[in-house]
Short mmCIF file of C-alpha atoms and ligand atoms in Angstrom, two decimals:
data_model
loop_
_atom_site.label_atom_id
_atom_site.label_comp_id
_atom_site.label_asym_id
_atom_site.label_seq_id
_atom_site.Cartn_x
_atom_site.Cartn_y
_atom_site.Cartn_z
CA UNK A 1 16.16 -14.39 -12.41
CA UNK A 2 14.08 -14.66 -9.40
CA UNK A 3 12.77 -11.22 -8.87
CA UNK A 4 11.58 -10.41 -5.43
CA UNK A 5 12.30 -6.80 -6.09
CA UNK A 6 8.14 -6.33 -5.31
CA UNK A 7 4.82 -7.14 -5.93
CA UNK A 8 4.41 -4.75 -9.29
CA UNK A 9 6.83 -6.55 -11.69
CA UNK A 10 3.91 -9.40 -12.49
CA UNK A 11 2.92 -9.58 -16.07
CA UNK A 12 -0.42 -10.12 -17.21
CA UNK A 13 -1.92 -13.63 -17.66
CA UNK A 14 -2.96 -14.89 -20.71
CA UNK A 15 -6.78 -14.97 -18.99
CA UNK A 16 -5.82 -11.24 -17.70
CA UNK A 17 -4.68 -10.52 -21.50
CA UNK A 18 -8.14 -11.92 -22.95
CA UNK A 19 -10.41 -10.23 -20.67
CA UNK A 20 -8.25 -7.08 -21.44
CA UNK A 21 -8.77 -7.62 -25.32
CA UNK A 22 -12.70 -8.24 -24.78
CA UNK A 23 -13.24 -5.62 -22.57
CA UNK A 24 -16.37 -3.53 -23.65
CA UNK A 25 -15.18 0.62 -23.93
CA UNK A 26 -16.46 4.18 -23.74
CA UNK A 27 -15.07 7.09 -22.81
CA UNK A 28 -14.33 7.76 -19.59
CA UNK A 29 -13.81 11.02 -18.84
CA UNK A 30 -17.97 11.26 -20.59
CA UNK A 31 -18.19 8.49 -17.79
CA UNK A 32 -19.40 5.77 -20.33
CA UNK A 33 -16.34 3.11 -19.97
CA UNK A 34 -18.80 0.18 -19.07
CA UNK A 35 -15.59 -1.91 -17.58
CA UNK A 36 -14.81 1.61 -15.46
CA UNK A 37 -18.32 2.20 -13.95
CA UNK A 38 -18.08 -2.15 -12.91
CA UNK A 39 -14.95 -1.87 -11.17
CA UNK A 40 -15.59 1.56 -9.71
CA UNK A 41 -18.86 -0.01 -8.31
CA UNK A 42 -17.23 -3.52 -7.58
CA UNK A 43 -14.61 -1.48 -5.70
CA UNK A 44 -17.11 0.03 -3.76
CA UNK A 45 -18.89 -2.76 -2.69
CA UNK A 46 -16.10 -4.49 -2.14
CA UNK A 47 -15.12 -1.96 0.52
CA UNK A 48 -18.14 -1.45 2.14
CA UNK A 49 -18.45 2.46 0.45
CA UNK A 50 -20.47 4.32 -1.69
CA UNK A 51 -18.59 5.39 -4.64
CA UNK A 52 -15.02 4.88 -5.20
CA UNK A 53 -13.25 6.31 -8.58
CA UNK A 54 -10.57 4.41 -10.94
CA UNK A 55 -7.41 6.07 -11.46
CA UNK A 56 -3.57 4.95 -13.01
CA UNK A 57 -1.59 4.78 -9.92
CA UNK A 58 -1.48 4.21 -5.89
CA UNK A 59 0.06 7.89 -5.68
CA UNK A 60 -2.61 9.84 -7.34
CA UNK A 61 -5.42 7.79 -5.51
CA UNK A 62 -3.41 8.96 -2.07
CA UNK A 63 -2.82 12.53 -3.28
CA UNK A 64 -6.37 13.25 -4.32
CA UNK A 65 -7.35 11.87 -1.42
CA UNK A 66 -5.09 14.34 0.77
CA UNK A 67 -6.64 16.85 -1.70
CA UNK A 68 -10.11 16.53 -1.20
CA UNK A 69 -10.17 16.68 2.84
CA UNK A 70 -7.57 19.30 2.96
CA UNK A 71 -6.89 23.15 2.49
CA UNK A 72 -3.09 24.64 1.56
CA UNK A 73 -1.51 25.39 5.13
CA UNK A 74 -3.44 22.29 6.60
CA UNK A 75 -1.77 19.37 9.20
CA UNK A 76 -1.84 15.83 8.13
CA UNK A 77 -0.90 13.19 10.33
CA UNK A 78 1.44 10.78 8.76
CA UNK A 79 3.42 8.20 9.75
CA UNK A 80 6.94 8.83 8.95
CA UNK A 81 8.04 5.91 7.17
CA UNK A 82 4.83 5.50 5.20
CA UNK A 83 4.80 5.60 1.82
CA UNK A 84 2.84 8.70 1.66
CA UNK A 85 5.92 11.16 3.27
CA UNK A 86 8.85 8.49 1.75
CA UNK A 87 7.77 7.72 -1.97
CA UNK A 88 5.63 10.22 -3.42
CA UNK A 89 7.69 12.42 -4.39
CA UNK A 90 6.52 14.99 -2.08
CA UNK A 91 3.73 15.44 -3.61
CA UNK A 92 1.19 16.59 -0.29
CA UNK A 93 3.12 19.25 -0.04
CA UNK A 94 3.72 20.22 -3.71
CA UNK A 95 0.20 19.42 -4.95
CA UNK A 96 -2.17 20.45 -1.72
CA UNK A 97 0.55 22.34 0.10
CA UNK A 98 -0.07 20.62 3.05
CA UNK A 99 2.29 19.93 6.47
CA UNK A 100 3.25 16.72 7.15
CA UNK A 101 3.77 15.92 10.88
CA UNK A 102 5.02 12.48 10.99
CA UNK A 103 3.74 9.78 13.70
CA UNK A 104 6.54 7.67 14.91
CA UNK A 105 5.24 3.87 14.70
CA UNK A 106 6.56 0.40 15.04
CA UNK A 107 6.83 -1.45 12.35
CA UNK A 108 4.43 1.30 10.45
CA UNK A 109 2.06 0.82 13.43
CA UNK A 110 1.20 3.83 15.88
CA UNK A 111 -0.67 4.54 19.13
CA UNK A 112 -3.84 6.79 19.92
CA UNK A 113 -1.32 8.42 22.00
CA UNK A 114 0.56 9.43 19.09
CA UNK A 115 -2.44 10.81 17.70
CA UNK A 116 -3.10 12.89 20.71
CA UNK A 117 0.77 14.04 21.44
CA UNK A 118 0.63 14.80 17.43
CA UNK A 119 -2.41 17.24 17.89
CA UNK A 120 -1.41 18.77 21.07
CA UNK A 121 -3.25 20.72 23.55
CA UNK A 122 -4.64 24.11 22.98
CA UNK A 123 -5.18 26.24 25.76
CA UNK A 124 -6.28 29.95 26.00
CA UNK A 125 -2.77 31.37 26.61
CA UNK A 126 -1.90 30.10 22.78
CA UNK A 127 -3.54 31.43 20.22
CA UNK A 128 -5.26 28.72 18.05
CA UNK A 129 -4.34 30.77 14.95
CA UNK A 130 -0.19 29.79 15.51
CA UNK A 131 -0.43 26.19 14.27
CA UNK A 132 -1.86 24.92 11.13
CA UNK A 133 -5.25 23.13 11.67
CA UNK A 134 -4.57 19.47 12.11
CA UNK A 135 -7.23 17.57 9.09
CA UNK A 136 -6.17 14.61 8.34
CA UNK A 137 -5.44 11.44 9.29
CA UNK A 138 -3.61 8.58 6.93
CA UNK A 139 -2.92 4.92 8.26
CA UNK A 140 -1.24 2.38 5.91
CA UNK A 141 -1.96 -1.39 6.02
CA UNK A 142 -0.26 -2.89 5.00
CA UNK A 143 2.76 -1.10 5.62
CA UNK A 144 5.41 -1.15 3.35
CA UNK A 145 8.43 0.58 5.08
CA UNK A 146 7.30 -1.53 8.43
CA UNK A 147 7.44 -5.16 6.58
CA UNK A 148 4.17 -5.56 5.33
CA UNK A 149 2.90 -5.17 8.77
CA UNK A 150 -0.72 -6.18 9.02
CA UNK A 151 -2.60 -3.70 11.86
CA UNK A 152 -4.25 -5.20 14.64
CA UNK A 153 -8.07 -4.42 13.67
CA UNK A 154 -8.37 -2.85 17.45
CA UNK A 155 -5.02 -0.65 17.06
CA UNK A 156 -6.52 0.60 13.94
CA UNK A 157 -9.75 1.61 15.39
CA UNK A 158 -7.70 3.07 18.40
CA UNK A 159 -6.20 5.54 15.96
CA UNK A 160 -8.94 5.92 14.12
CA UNK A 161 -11.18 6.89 17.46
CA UNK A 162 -8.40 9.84 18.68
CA UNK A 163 -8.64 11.08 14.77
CA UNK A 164 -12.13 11.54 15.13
CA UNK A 165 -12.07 12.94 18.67
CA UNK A 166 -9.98 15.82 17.30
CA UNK A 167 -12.15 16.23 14.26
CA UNK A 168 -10.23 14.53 11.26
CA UNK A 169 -10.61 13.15 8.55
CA UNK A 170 -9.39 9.31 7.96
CA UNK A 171 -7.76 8.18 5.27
CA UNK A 172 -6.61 4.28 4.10
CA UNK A 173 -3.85 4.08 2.01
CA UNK A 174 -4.84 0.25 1.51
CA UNK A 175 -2.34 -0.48 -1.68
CA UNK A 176 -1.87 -3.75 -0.29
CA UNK A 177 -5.50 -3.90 1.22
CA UNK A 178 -6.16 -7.41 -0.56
CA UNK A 179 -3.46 -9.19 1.27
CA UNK A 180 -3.69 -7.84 4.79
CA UNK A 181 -7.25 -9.65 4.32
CA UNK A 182 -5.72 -12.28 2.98
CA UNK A 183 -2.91 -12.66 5.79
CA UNK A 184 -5.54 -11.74 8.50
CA UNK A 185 -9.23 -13.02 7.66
CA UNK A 186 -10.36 -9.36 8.53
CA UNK A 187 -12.27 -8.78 5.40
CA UNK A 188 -11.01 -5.46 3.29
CA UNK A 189 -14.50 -3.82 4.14
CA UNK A 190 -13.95 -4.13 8.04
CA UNK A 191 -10.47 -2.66 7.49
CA UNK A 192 -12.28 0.06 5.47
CA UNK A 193 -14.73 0.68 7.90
CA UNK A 194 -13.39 3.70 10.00
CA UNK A 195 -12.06 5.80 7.39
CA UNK A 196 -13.29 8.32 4.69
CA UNK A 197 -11.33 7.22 1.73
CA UNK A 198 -9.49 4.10 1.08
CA UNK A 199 -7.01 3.93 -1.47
CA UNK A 200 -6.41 0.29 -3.01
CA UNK A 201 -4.10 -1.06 -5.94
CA UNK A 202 -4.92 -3.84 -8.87
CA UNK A 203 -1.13 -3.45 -10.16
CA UNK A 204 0.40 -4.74 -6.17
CA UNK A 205 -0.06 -8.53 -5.28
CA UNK A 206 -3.04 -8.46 -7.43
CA UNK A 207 -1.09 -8.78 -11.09
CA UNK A 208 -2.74 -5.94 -13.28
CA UNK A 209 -1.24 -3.74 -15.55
CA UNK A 210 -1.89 -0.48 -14.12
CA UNK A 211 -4.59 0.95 -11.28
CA UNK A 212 -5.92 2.03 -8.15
CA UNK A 213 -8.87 3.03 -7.22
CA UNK A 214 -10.58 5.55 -4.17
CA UNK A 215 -13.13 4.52 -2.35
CA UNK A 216 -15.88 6.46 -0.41
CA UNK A 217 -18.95 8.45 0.24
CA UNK A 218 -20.76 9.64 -2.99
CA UNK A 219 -20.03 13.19 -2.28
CA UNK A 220 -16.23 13.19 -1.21
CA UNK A 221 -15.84 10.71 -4.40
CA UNK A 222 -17.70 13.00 -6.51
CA UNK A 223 -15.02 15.93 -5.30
CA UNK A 224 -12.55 13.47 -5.82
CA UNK A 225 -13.44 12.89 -9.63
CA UNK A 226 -12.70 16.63 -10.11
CA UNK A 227 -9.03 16.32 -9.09
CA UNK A 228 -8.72 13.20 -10.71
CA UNK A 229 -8.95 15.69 -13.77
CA UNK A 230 -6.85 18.39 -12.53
CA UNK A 231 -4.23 16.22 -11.69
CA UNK A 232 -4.00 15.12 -15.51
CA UNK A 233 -5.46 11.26 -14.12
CA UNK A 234 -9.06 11.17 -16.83
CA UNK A 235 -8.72 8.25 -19.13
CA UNK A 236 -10.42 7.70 -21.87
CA UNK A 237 -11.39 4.06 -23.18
CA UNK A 238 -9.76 3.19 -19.94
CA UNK A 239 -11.26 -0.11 -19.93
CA UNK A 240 -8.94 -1.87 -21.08
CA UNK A 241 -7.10 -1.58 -17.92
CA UNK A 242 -10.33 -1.40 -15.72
CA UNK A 243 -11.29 -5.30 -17.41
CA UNK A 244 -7.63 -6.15 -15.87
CA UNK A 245 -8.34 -5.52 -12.82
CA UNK A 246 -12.10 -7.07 -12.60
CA UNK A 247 -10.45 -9.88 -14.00
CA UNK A 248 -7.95 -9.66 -11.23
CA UNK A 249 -10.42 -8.74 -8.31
CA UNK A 250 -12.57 -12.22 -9.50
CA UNK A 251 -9.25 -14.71 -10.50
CA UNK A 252 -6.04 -13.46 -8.46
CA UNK A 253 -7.42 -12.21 -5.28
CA UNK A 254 -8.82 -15.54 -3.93
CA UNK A 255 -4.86 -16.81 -4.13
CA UNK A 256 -3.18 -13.91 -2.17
CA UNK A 257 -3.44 -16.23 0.90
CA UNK A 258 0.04 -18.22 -0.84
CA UNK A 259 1.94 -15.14 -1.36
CA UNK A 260 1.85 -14.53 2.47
CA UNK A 261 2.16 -18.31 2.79
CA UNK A 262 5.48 -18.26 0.42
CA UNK A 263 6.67 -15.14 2.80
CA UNK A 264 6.67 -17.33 5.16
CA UNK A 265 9.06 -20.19 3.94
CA UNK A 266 11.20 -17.33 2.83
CA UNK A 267 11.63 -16.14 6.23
CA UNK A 268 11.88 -19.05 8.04
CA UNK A 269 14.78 -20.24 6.06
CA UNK A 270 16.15 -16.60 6.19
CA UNK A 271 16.30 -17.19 9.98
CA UNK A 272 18.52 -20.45 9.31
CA UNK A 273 21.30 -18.61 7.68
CA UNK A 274 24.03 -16.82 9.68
CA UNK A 275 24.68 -13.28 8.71
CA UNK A 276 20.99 -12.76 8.36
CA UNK A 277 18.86 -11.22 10.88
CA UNK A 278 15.03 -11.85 10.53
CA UNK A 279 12.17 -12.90 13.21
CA UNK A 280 9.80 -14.64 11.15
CA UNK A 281 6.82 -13.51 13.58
CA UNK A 282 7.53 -10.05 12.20
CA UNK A 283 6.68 -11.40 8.71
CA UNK A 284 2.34 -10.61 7.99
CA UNK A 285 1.88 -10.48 4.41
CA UNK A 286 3.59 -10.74 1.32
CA UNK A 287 6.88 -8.83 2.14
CA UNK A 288 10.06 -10.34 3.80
CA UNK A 289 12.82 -7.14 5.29
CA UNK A 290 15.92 -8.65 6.77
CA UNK A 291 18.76 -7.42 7.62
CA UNK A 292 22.54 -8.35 6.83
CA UNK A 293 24.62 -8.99 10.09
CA UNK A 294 27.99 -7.88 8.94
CA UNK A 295 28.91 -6.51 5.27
CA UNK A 296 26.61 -4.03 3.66
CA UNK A 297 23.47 -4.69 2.20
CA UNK A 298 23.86 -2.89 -1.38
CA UNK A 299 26.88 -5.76 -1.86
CA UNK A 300 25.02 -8.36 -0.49
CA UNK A 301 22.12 -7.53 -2.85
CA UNK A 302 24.42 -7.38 -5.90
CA UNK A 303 26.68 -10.67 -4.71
CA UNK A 304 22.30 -11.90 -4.53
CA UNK A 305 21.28 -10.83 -8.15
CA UNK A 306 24.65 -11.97 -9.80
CA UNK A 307 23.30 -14.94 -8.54
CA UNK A 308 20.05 -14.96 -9.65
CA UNK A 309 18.00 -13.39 -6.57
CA UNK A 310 16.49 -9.42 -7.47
CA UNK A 311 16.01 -7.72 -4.13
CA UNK A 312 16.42 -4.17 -3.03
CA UNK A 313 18.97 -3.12 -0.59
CA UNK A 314 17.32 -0.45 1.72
CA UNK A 315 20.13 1.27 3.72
CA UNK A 316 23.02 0.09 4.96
CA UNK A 317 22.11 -3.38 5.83
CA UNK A 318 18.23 -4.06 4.97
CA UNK A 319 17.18 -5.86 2.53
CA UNK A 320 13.62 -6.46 0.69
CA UNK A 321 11.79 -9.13 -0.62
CA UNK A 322 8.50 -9.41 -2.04
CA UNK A 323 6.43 -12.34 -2.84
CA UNK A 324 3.84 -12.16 -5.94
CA UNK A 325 1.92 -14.32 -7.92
CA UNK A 326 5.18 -15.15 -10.65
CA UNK A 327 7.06 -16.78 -7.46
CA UNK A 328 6.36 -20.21 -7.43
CA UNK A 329 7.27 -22.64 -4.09
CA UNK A 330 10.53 -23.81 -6.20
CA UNK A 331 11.36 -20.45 -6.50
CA UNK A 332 11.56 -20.23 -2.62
CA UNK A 333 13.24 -23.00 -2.38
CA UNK A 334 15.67 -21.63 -5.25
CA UNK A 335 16.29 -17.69 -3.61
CA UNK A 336 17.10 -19.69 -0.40
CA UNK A 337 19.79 -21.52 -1.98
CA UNK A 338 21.10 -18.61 -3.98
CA UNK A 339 21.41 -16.55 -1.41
CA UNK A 340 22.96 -18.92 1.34
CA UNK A 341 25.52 -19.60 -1.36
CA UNK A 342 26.66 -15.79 -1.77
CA UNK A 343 26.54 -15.14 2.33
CA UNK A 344 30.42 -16.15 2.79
CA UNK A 345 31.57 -13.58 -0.08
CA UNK A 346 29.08 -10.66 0.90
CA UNK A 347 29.34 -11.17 4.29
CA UNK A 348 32.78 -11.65 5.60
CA UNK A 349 34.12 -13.32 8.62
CA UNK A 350 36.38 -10.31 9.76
C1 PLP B 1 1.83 1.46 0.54
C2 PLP B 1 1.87 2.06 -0.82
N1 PLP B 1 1.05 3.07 -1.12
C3 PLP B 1 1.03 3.63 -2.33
C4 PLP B 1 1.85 3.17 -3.33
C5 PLP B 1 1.85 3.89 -4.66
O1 PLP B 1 1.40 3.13 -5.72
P1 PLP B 1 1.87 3.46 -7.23
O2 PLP B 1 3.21 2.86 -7.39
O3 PLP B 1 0.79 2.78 -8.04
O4 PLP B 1 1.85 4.93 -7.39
C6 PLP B 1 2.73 2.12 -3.08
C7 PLP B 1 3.63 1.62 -4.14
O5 PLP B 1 4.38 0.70 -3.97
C8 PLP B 1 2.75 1.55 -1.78
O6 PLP B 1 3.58 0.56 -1.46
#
C-alpha cells in the first residue's frame, strides 16, 4: 500500500529508534528531562524565540496557545478552513470559551482587509461593550485545508501588521513550519518573526513519534507551561519522545526539500489524467488536493486504495495526498499508475 493518507503515518527509523533508546531522562513535569530542556531550547532557537515548551500533540500546542492570550467571551480571528475551527474538536470554544470569527481566505491565505472588515469599526453611537473584544490573531502556514499553501512572507506580514494595529495578539500554527521553509527558502525563524507563539510539529513531515512544541517569549511560555498541566499535557521521562524529535530536527529536516519535490511529480502527472482536476502551480509543499471531474470522490478513493493508493476523499469530489519521508520516487511513479488505471471505473463516461 502506498499511503498518501498524510504526513503522520511515518514510522520511526532505526537511527530515530536508537537515539530514542539512548536518550538521557528525568522527569519532566520537575523540569529535569535533559532531552526536553534540548529540544525546548533547540526549538527556540530554531525559531528565533525565547522559550518554547514540548508538548504530545499539534492541538494542545494551538489550544494553549489560544489559552494563554485569551479570556472566556474573547474574539479570535480564524480562518475558516484552518485547522484550528475544522479539526480540533472545538476545542477554543470548549477549553477557553472563546468566539471564533472566521476569515474567508484563498487557498488558507487572507488579506489585511479581512483583518480590518473582521474587527469592524467602533464608533460612539455603539457601545464598545456589545461585541466581544477581538484578541487574537491565528495564521496557518502551511495550510492544510488550502493545499499546503505556502504564505507569501509579505501577505503574512500584511496580516500580521492590521493584527497589531487593532491590538492582537499573533499566533503561528506552524505544524508544517519545516516544509514551508523547505518549499520556500524563507527560514522558519523569519516566518516566526511577527507572531507571539508559534506552534510546530516533530510527528508531520518530520517522522517522530509524537510532539509539538510552542514557541515564544519567556513569560507567555512560562504561562503556557501552566496550561500545559491543566490541560492533562505534563510528561514525565518524556525524553524518549523529545530524543525523537532532536534526532529528527538534526537528520530528517535537511530532506523535506524532496517531499515538496515528490509533490510535485505527483501533480504534474495528476494534471495528465482526464477526470482529474489539479493546477500544479497551486501545489507549495508536501500536500497534493485534486479534484475528481465526474464520479464522486469517496468511490474514486476506494476504486484508489483497492488498488493500492491510501488517500482521503474530502467532500464530494476532493481528494488528498500527502507526501512524507516513507514515499520514495518509485512510489510516485507507482500511485500515478494506480490511479490512472482505476479513473475509467470511478469515473464514468456518462
Ligand atoms: C495545520 C495543523 N495544525 C495542527 C494540527 C494538529 O496536530 P496533532 O494531530 O498533533 O494534534 C494538524 C494536524 O494534522 C495540522 O494539520
Amino acid at each position: 500500500m502506498i499511503d498518501l493518507r498524510s504526513d503522520t503515518v511515518t514510522k520511526p527509523t532505526p537511527g530515530m529508534r536508537a537515539a530514542m533508546a539512548a536518550a538521557d531522562v528525568g522527569d519532566d513535569v520537575y523540569g529535569e528531562d535533559p532531552a526536553v530542556n534540548e529540544l525546548e531550547a533547540r526549538t527556540a532557537q530554531l525559531l528565533g524565540k525565547e522559550d518554547a515548551v514540548f508538548v504530545p500533540t499539534g492541538t494542545m500546542s494551538n489550544q494553549i496557545g489560544i489559552r494563554i492570550h485569551t479570556e472566556p467571551g474573547d474574539l479570535a480571528l480564524v480562518e475558516g478552513t484552518a485547522h484550528i475551527v475544522a479539526n480540533e474538536g472545538g476545542g477554543a470554544a470548549a477549553i477557553s470559551g472563546v468566539t471564533i470569527r472566521p476569515l474567508r481566505g484563498v487557498r488558507g491565505v487572507f488579506t489585511a482587509d479581512e483583518v480590518d472588515a473582521a474587527v469592524g469599526v467602533s464608533h460612539p453611537f455603539k457601545p464598545t461593550t456589545l461585541s466581544p473584544p477581538p484578541r487574537l490573531l491565528c495564521v496557518e502556514n502551511t495550510h492544510n485545508a488550502g493545499g499546503g499553501t505556502v504564505w507569501p512572507l509579505e501577505s503574512m506580514h500584511a496580516v500580521c501588521q492590521a493584527g497589531r494595529r487593532h491590538g492582537l495578539a499573533l499566533h503561528l500554527d506552524g505544524a508544517r513550519l519545516w516544509h514551508a521553509s523547505a518549499a520556500s527558502g524563507v527560514t522558519e525563524r523569519e516566518f516566526a518573526e511577527p507572531f507571539d507563539t508559534v506552534n510546530v510539529c516533530f510527528s508531520k513531515g518530520l517522522g517522530a513519534p509524537v510532539g509539538s512544541a510552542l514557541a515564544g517569549g519567556r513569560a507567555l511560555i512560562a504561562r503556557a507551561r501552566r496550561f500545559k498541566q491543566q490541560f492533562g499535557g505534563g510528561m514525565r521521562q518524556a525524553g524518549v519522545l523529545a530524543a525523537s524529535a532532536l534526532y529528527a530536527l538534526e537528520n530528517h529536516r535537511p530532506h523535506l526539500a524532496e517531499d515538496v519535490r515528490r509533490a510535485q511529480t505527483l501533480a504534474k502527472g495528476l494534471a495528465t489524467l482526464e477526470g482529474i482536476d489539479i493546477d500544479p502551480a497551486d501545489v507549495h509543499s508536501n500536500i497534493v488536493r485534486f479534484s475528481v471531474t465526474s464520479g464522486r470522490a469517496p468511490a474514486f478513493a476506494e476504486a484508489c486504495h483497492a488498488a493500492g493508493v491510501h488517500m482521503i476523499p474530502g467532500g464530494a469530489r476532493g481528494v488528498r495526498a500527502v507526501l512524507h519521508r516513507d514515499i520514495s520516487d518509485e512510489d510516485v511513479a507507482r500511485a500515478l499508475d494506480q490511479i490512472a488505471s482505476v479513473l475509467p471505473q470511478a469515473v464514468p463516461s456518462a
